[in-house]
Amino acid sequence: MGFYSCYILPPLIDCACSTKPIMKQREKVVPHAEGRVLEVGCGSGTNFGLYDSSNVSQVFALEPDAQMIKKAQKRADAAEGLNIEFMEAGGEAVPLDDNSVDTVVFTFTMCTIPPIDAALAEARRVLKPGGKLLYSEHGGAPDEGILKWQRRLEPIQKTLAGGCHLTRVPPRMLEHNGFTVTDGETMYLPSTPKVLGFAYWGQAVVS
């Protein structure tokens, strides 16, 4: 890894992913996780304090970046009553058995995972029958003028923000990969540039 990827990008992402508007979005989905939970791309552990430990028996914190795991460990130590197991792996290769988790959580990671179809296939594989997928993401805006600028800026965003896409549409990706969105909402985030701040959140189940 280069100097930027190793020393600059992790704190930059940590800061960007823990702003007040982003935390409000996380709070809309993470507390609904239940049972054995797979969090795909836990990053620096921003979600750990939002889980309801009375309803969650274990969190498998999946993260391919060792630097991020080091940051997340500190938050894991502070998360009282939460059993967290780190897995240094990508979403496209989850080291868990089939039908082994009750909830899969994606928060501001669908934009970044390169093989997103493979990651969603893995999410579908590890979910137990009747399990759920919770998501809170940003993505392509419905307004053509904003979307045009997102397309223009996406190459720069991907370079500076660890591969983050601006134009992906989470519900569309979920439905393309065998899920049905049962409770989905959208909005422009306050105090956030519109090209970065069209938010999607909700719940999905295996179709």
XYZ file of N, CA and C in Angstrom:
621
model
N 0.835 -1.192 0.000
C 0.000 0.000 0.000
C 0.871 1.244 0.000
N 0.453 2.291 -0.724
C 1.184 3.533 -0.759
C 0.963 4.357 0.493
N 1.718 5.452 0.611
C 1.616 6.323 1.780
C 0.192 6.856 1.942
N -0.420 7.303 0.832
C -1.772 7.865 0.898
C -2.760 6.820 1.402
N -2.713 5.615 0.807
C -3.662 4.563 1.169
C -3.478 4.086 2.601
N -2.235 4.126 3.071
C -1.931 3.577 4.385
C -2.150 4.585 5.512
N -1.770 5.848 5.284
C -1.753 6.824 6.367
C -2.756 7.967 6.227
N -3.121 8.312 5.003
C -4.025 9.438 4.788
C -5.470 8.980 4.644
N -5.692 7.949 3.828
C -7.058 7.519 3.514
C -7.835 7.002 4.723
N -7.262 6.144 5.595
C -8.056 5.634 6.721
C -8.634 6.728 7.622
N -7.843 7.706 8.091
C -8.467 8.752 8.914
C -9.423 9.641 8.131
N -9.166 9.810 6.829
C -10.067 10.600 5.994
C -11.433 9.936 5.903
N -11.435 8.635 5.653
C -12.690 7.886 5.571
C -13.389 7.863 6.930
N -12.621 7.673 7.990
C -13.183 7.653 9.330
C -13.920 8.956 9.625
N -13.299 10.066 9.253
C -13.912 11.376 9.480
C -15.166 11.557 8.627
N -15.067 11.225 7.339
C -16.195 11.420 6.420
C -17.378 10.537 6.782
N -17.101 9.349 7.316
C -18.171 8.386 7.602
C -18.745 8.514 9.001
N -18.314 9.536 9.735
C -18.852 9.720 11.079
C -19.375 11.140 11.302
N -19.677 11.863 10.202
C -20.282 13.184 10.335
C -21.690 13.035 10.911
N -22.245 14.116 11.407
C -23.564 14.063 12.034
C -24.652 13.526 11.093
N -24.739 14.009 9.836
C -25.766 13.458 8.943
C -25.586 11.965 8.678
N -24.337 11.519 8.547
C -24.080 10.100 8.298
C -24.443 9.265 9.529
N -24.099 9.754 10.707
C -24.431 9.015 11.925
C -25.940 8.896 12.106
N -26.667 9.933 11.732
C -28.135 9.863 11.803
C -28.666 8.744 10.916
N -28.027 8.563 9.751
C -28.453 7.498 8.844
C -28.122 6.120 9.409
N -26.964 6.001 10.009
C -26.586 4.731 10.632
C -27.583 4.360 11.739
N -27.987 5.374 12.504
C -28.903 5.140 13.619
C -30.271 4.635 13.166
N -30.599 4.830 11.897
C -31.897 4.387 11.386
C -31.944 2.885 11.125
N -30.781 2.237 10.980
C -30.805 0.819 10.628
C -30.064 -0.085 11.605
N -28.903 0.332 12.092
C -28.058 -0.566 12.890
C -28.759 -1.101 14.129
N -29.524 -0.289 14.885
C -30.184 -0.830 16.080
C -31.200 -1.940 15.793
N -31.575 -2.128 14.527
C -32.542 -3.172 14.173
C -31.883 -4.525 13.912
N -30.564 -4.586 14.002
C -29.860 -5.858 13.807
C -30.182 -6.804 14.951
N -30.266 -8.102 14.621
C -30.619 -9.109 15.625
C -29.772 -10.360 15.455
N -29.616 -11.094 16.553
C -28.974 -12.396 16.510
C -27.508 -12.339 16.130
N -27.118 -13.270 15.284
C -25.745 -13.305 14.759
C -25.692 -12.354 13.566
N -24.798 -11.396 13.619
C -24.758 -10.305 12.651
C -23.451 -10.319 11.878
N -23.545 -10.185 10.570
C -22.377 -9.950 9.721
C -22.405 -8.489 9.301
N -21.391 -7.732 9.708
C -21.252 -6.356 9.233
C -20.200 -6.344 8.125
N -20.608 -5.992 6.938
C -19.712 -6.014 5.774
C -19.017 -4.664 5.657
N -17.692 -4.674 5.838
C -16.925 -3.437 5.784
C -17.120 -2.614 7.037
N -16.653 -3.129 8.170
C -16.884 -2.430 9.440
C -16.055 -1.159 9.559
N -15.036 -1.006 8.704
C -14.213 0.195 8.754
C -13.583 0.375 10.117
N -13.711 1.560 10.690
C -13.104 1.857 11.993
C -14.036 1.562 13.154
N -15.109 0.810 12.895
C -16.013 0.416 13.974
C -17.037 1.464 14.351
N -17.375 2.336 13.429
C -18.305 3.425 13.707
C -19.668 2.927 14.182
N -20.075 1.755 13.712
C -21.407 1.235 14.074
C -21.459 0.549 15.433
N -20.316 0.210 16.007
C -20.325 -0.678 17.173
C -21.164 -0.139 18.328
N -21.132 1.160 18.543
C -21.894 1.740 19.637
C -23.384 1.848 19.380
N -23.817 1.501 18.158
C -25.228 1.621 17.792
C -25.997 0.305 17.893
N -25.283 -0.817 18.014
C -25.971 -2.102 18.130
C -26.674 -2.218 19.482
N -27.823 -2.861 19.475
C -28.546 -3.163 20.704
C -28.013 -4.503 21.215
N -27.131 -4.453 22.200
C -26.459 -5.670 22.660
C -27.431 -6.669 23.273
N -28.626 -6.209 23.677
C -29.610 -7.142 24.231
C -30.257 -8.002 23.152
N -30.148 -7.569 21.890
C -30.738 -8.319 20.781
C -29.704 -8.965 19.864
N -28.432 -8.658 20.077
C -27.365 -9.165 19.207
C -26.478 -10.118 19.994
N -26.329 -11.341 19.509
C -25.501 -12.327 20.209
C -24.043 -12.262 19.774
N -23.800 -11.879 18.518
C -22.425 -11.797 18.014
C -22.383 -10.934 16.771
N -21.291 -10.173 16.624
C -21.055 -9.392 15.420
C -19.784 -9.898 14.754
N -19.907 -10.351 13.525
C -18.740 -10.696 12.718
C -18.385 -9.452 11.919
N -17.307 -8.806 12.315
C -16.904 -7.530 11.713
C -15.925 -7.793 10.578
N -16.434 -7.740 9.364
C -15.650 -8.057 8.169
C -14.992 -6.782 7.640
N -13.684 -6.812 7.420
C -12.975 -5.634 6.941
C -11.654 -6.072 6.286
N -11.421 -5.684 5.016
C -10.204 -6.110 4.327
C -8.962 -5.287 4.661
N -9.130 -4.133 5.293
C -8.021 -3.212 5.546
C -7.518 -3.366 6.986
N -6.289 -3.840 7.134
C -5.724 -4.067 8.464
C -5.614 -2.782 9.272
N -5.359 -1.653 8.596
C -5.262 -0.379 9.306
C -6.610 0.010 9.919
N -7.675 -0.248 9.193
C -9.002 0.038 9.711
C -9.346 -0.872 10.894
N -8.944 -2.118 10.819
C -9.222 -3.041 11.919
C -8.539 -2.570 13.199
N -7.314 -2.049 13.076
C -6.618 -1.519 14.249
C -7.418 -0.396 14.896
N -7.987 0.494 14.061
C -8.819 1.570 14.588
C -10.098 1.015 15.214
N -10.683 0.023 14.544
C -11.947 -0.536 15.016
C -11.793 -1.267 16.342
N -10.628 -1.828 16.596
C -10.413 -2.585 17.831
C -10.646 -1.728 19.062
N -10.260 -0.459 18.992
C -10.458 0.440 20.130
C -11.949 0.644 20.400
N -12.733 0.781 19.338
C -14.176 0.952 19.521
C -14.829 -0.348 19.976
N -14.274 -1.475 19.519
C -14.799 -2.765 19.958
C -14.584 -2.946 21.455
N -13.432 -2.528 21.953
C -13.127 -2.652 23.383
C -14.081 -1.812 24.232
N -14.582 -0.718 23.638
C -15.481 0.180 24.378
C -16.955 -0.200 24.241
N -17.261 -1.156 23.371
C -18.653 -1.554 23.129
C -19.081 -2.590 24.165
N -19.642 -2.136 25.247
C -20.008 -3.016 26.353
C -21.095 -4.015 25.955
N -20.860 -5.244 26.333
C -21.862 -6.282 26.124
C -21.954 -6.801 24.708
N -21.037 -6.369 23.829
C -21.100 -6.776 22.424
C -19.942 -7.721 22.113
N -20.274 -8.888 21.620
C -19.274 -9.892 21.261
C -18.885 -9.675 19.798
N -17.685 -9.149 19.558
C -17.252 -8.795 18.209
C -16.073 -9.661 17.803
N -16.188 -10.278 16.638
C -15.088 -11.076 16.068
C -14.680 -10.449 14.735
N -13.423 -10.022 14.634
C -12.932 -9.412 13.404
C -12.519 -10.474 12.404
N -12.799 -10.177 11.136
C -12.394 -11.042 10.034
C -11.750 -10.171 8.974
N -10.464 -10.369 8.737
C -9.761 -9.578 7.732
C -9.997 -10.207 6.359
N -11.075 -9.781 5.723
C -11.474 -10.345 4.429
C -12.423 -9.370 3.749
N -12.592 -9.549 2.447
C -13.499 -8.719 1.679
C -14.889 -9.312 1.625
N -15.853 -8.493 1.235
C -17.231 -8.933 1.175
C -17.489 -9.997 0.137
N -16.580 -10.130 -0.826
C -16.759 -11.123 -1.878
C -16.308 -12.512 -1.458
N -15.712 -12.639 -0.256
C -15.228 -13.933 0.223
C -15.422 -14.003 1.735
N -16.650 -14.190 2.173
C -16.976 -14.180 3.598
C -16.638 -15.539 4.215
N -15.778 -15.578 5.225
C -15.377 -16.860 5.828
C -16.385 -17.360 6.863
N -17.636 -17.504 6.441
C -18.685 -18.033 7.300
C -19.462 -19.101 6.539
N -20.107 -19.992 7.280
C -20.878 -21.068 6.671
C -22.170 -20.546 6.047
N -22.734 -21.334 5.153
C -24.053 -21.036 4.597
C -25.081 -20.960 5.731
N -26.080 -20.082 5.560
C -27.210 -20.009 6.491
C -26.750 -19.889 7.952
N -25.806 -18.987 8.207
C -25.211 -18.917 9.534
C -25.433 -17.597 10.271
N -26.033 -16.586 9.630
C -26.265 -15.313 10.324
C -27.723 -14.883 10.163
N -28.174 -14.104 11.131
C -29.557 -13.636 11.134
C -29.707 -12.283 10.441
N -28.653 -11.468 10.488
C -28.702 -10.122 9.927
C -27.398 -9.807 9.222
N -27.486 -9.221 8.050
C -26.316 -8.674 7.360
C -26.481 -7.157 7.329
N -25.405 -6.440 7.657
C -25.448 -4.981 7.721
C -24.455 -4.390 6.716
N -24.971 -3.520 5.854
C -24.143 -2.721 4.949
C -24.398 -1.252 5.286
N -23.382 -0.515 5.688
C -23.537 0.925 5.885
C -22.379 1.646 5.206
N -22.692 2.351 4.143
C -21.738 3.146 3.384
C -20.539 2.303 2.930
N -20.861 1.095 2.460
C -19.841 0.202 1.906
C -20.191 -0.301 0.513
N -21.470 -0.332 0.154
C -21.847 -0.789 -1.190
C -21.238 0.102 -2.272
N -20.942 1.337 -1.911
C -20.370 2.264 -2.885
C -18.929 1.924 -3.222
N -18.256 1.173 -2.339
C -16.809 0.989 -2.439
C -16.396 -0.399 -2.903
N -17.135 -1.433 -2.515
C -16.717 -2.810 -2.818
C -16.672 -3.005 -4.330
N -15.494 -3.326 -4.893
C -15.407 -3.472 -6.366
C -16.337 -4.560 -6.909
N -16.232 -5.822 -6.383
C -17.136 -6.868 -6.890
C -18.431 -6.899 -6.092
N -19.247 -5.857 -6.223
C -20.429 -5.738 -5.375
C -21.417 -6.883 -5.600
N -21.529 -7.378 -6.832
C -22.432 -8.506 -7.077
C -21.986 -9.733 -6.291
N -20.675 -9.968 -6.243
C -20.146 -11.107 -5.491
C -20.396 -10.929 -4.000
N -20.260 -9.697 -3.498
C -20.487 -9.437 -2.079
C -21.946 -9.669 -1.703
N -22.863 -9.268 -2.566
C -24.276 -9.474 -2.274
C -24.659 -10.948 -2.399
N -23.992 -11.657 -3.294
C -24.211 -13.105 -3.391
C -23.759 -13.790 -2.101
N -22.648 -13.319 -1.544
C -22.167 -13.873 -0.275
C -23.128 -13.538 0.866
N -23.651 -12.333 0.855
C -24.635 -11.961 1.877
C -25.848 -12.875 1.814
N -26.301 -13.144 0.611
C -27.449 -14.040 0.426
C -27.112 -15.452 0.910
N -25.884 -15.880 0.648
C -25.463 -17.238 1.023
C -25.438 -17.435 2.532
N -24.918 -16.465 3.263
C -24.727 -16.665 4.703
C -25.988 -16.372 5.516
N -26.973 -15.699 4.926
C -28.202 -15.406 5.666
C -29.022 -16.680 5.911
N -29.511 -16.802 7.119
C -30.423 -17.893 7.436
C -31.768 -17.648 6.742
N -32.549 -18.695 6.508
C -33.916 -18.487 6.016
C -34.673 -17.566 6.969
N -35.303 -16.548 6.426
C -36.001 -15.579 7.253
C -35.122 -14.459 7.773
N -33.817 -14.491 7.428
C -32.909 -13.434 7.856
C -33.140 -12.150 7.081
N -32.461 -11.086 7.495
C -32.667 -9.780 6.852
C -31.347 -9.080 6.586
N -31.380 -8.216 5.597
C -30.247 -7.364 5.264
C -30.652 -5.921 5.531
N -29.852 -5.222 6.325
C -30.077 -3.810 6.619
C -29.052 -2.984 5.854
N -29.489 -1.889 5.274
C -28.553 -1.064 4.512
C -28.810 0.418 4.740
N -27.737 1.170 4.752
C -27.781 2.632 4.756
C -26.610 3.084 3.901
N -26.913 3.701 2.763
C -25.896 3.984 1.752
C -26.143 5.344 1.104
N -25.162 5.808 0.343
C -25.391 6.944 -0.539
C -25.285 6.429 -1.973
N -25.770 7.216 -2.933
C -25.701 6.725 -4.301
C -26.257 7.695 -5.311
N -26.586 7.146 -6.477
C -27.055 7.952 -7.589
C -28.335 8.707 -7.267
N -28.337 9.989 -7.593
C -29.498 10.845 -7.313
C -30.565 10.677 -8.391
N -31.830 10.945 -8.051
C -32.913 10.825 -9.034
C -33.006 12.027 -9.969
N -32.357 13.130 -9.613
C -32.406 14.346 -10.426
C -31.303 14.309 -11.472
N -31.676 14.420 -12.736
C -30.725 14.250 -13.823
C -29.568 15.242 -13.740
N -29.838 16.475 -13.309
C -28.764 17.448 -13.194
C -27.721 17.047 -12.173
N -28.164 16.536 -11.024
C -27.239 16.069 -9.985
C -26.509 14.816 -10.456
N -27.255 13.905 -11.072
C -26.666 12.657 -11.555
C -25.592 12.918 -12.598
N -25.796 13.925 -13.439
C -24.799 14.272 -14.456
C -23.478 14.669 -13.795
N -23.575 15.457 -12.723
C -22.364 15.860 -12.005
C -21.746 14.684 -11.257
N -22.582 13.791 -10.764
C -22.038 12.592 -10.111
C -21.219 11.761 -11.090
N -21.711 11.632 -12.310
C -20.970 10.872 -13.323
C -19.640 11.543 -13.632
N -19.643 12.868 -13.702
C -18.419 13.599 -14.005
C -17.385 13.473 -12.888
N -17.852 13.516 -11.642
C -16.950 13.531 -10.499
C -16.571 12.138 -10.004
N -17.271 11.122 -10.460
C -17.031 9.770 -9.947
C -15.586 9.297 -10.107
N -14.924 9.514 -11.250
C -13.531 9.057 -11.353
C -12.621 9.690 -10.302
N -12.848 10.974 -10.009
C -12.048 11.646 -8.979
C -12.364 11.081 -7.606
N -13.650 10.893 -7.338
C -14.086 10.339 -6.053
C -13.486 8.955 -5.831
N -13.479 8.123 -6.849
C -12.940 6.768 -6.716
C -11.458 6.799 -6.385
N -10.736 7.743 -6.978
C -9.298 7.849 -6.738
C -9.004 8.337 -5.327
N -9.742 9.346 -4.876
C -9.451 9.974 -3.591
C -10.080 9.264 -2.405
N -11.155 8.523 -2.636
C -11.920 7.948 -1.526
C -11.958 6.429 -1.546
N -10.865 5.813 -1.948
C -10.757 4.360 -1.838
C -11.698 3.575 -2.709
N -12.018 4.104 -3.895
C -12.875 3.378 -4.832
C -14.348 3.673 -4.687
N -14.698 4.699 -3.928
C -16.107 5.036 -3.690
C -16.790 5.522 -4.970
N -17.898 4.873 -5.335
C -18.713 5.272 -6.479
C -19.800 6.251 -6.024
N -20.162 7.159 -6.900
C -21.223 8.116 -6.600
C -22.564 7.731 -7.216
N -22.551 6.836 -8.196
C -23.768 6.615 -8.990
C -24.445 5.263 -8.756
N -23.913 4.440 -7.895
C -24.565 3.157 -7.642
C -25.922 3.378 -6.949
N -26.873 2.496 -7.247
C -28.218 2.600 -6.674
C -28.477 1.330 -5.853
N -28.348 1.400 -4.531
C -28.429 0.204 -3.690
C -29.674 -0.668 -3.891
N -30.894 -0.118 -3.904
C -32.045 -1.016 -4.098
C -31.985 -1.778 -5.423
N -31.505 -1.116 -6.459
C -31.388 -1.759 -7.760
C -30.378 -2.907 -7.703
N -29.255 -2.682 -7.016
C -28.235 -3.723 -6.895
C -28.762 -4.892 -6.070
N -29.487 -4.598 -5.014
C -30.054 -5.656 -4.188
C -31.024 -6.518 -4.985
N -31.921 -5.881 -5.706
C -32.913 -6.621 -6.480
C -32.266 -7.429 -7.604
N -31.180 -6.910 -8.150
C -30.447 -7.614 -9.202
C -29.761 -8.869 -8.656
N -29.536 -8.895 -7.341
C -28.789 -10.000 -6.738
C -29.633 -10.845 -5.789
N -30.914 -10.957 -6.088
C -31.742 -11.923 -5.387
C -32.380 -11.463 -4.099
N -32.473 -10.143 -3.881
C -33.128 -9.626 -2.697
C -34.394 -8.863 -3.075
N -35.291 -8.757 -2.123
C -36.473 -7.911 -2.256
C -36.415 -6.846 -1.163
N -36.457 -5.588 -1.560
C -36.464 -4.503 -0.586
C -37.861 -4.396 0.003
N -37.962 -4.570 1.308
C -39.262 -4.568 1.971
C -39.570 -3.237 2.652
N -38.558 -2.444 2.871
C -38.756 -1.177 3.587
C -37.631 -0.232 3.186
N -37.819 0.527 2.116
C -36.763 1.393 1.616
C -37.180 2.852 1.579
N -36.263 3.739 1.957
C -36.521 5.171 1.930
C -35.323 5.910 1.326
N -35.538 7.150 0.919
C -34.477 7.963 0.332
C -34.641 9.422 0.752
N -33.544 10.170 0.676
C -33.586 11.606 0.925
C -32.219 12.210 0.600
N -32.190 13.516 0.384
C -30.927 14.238 0.349
C -30.537 14.563 1.786
N -29.297 14.267 2.154
C -28.844 14.540 3.506
C -28.653 16.034 3.726
N -29.031 16.526 4.896
C -28.816 17.945 5.186
C -27.324 18.249 5.343
N -26.955 19.492 5.082
C -25.575 19.966 5.273
C -24.567 19.126 4.508
N -24.991 18.598 3.354
C -24.133 17.727 2.554
C -24.305 18.086 1.084
N -23.200 18.224 0.322
C -23.353 18.474 -1.116
C -24.219 17.393 -1.760
N -25.126 17.801 -2.628
C -26.072 16.842 -3.198
C -25.399 15.735 -3.994
N -24.253 16.016 -4.607
C -23.581 14.965 -5.375
C -23.069 13.855 -4.460
N -22.889 14.162 -3.174
C -22.406 13.168 -2.213
C -23.506 12.661 -1.293
N -24.638 13.357 -1.265
C -25.564 13.134 -0.178
C -26.948 12.630 -0.500
N -27.127 11.880 -1.605
C -28.433 11.262 -1.784
C -28.391 9.906 -1.090
N -29.234 9.756 -0.056
C -29.163 8.603 0.819
C -30.262 7.590 0.553
N -29.891 6.329 0.717
C -30.816 5.202 0.629
C -30.693 4.405 1.933
N -31.812 3.964 2.506
C -31.724 3.088 3.667
C -32.980 2.231 3.747
N -32.822 1.110 4.439
C -33.971 0.229 4.599
C -33.584 -1.197 4.903
N -34.460 -2.105 4.529
C -34.328 -3.523 4.837
C -34.671 -4.342 3.608
N -33.995 -5.479 3.469
C -34.269 -6.387 2.352
C -34.217 -7.830 2.846
N -34.901 -8.697 2.127
C -34.884 -10.128 2.414
C -34.578 -10.884 1.131
N -34.134 -12.107 1.285
C -33.863 -12.938 0.112
C -35.173 -13.213 -0.620
N -35.166 -12.996 -1.919
C -36.385 -13.181 -2.725
C -36.805 -14.643 -2.783
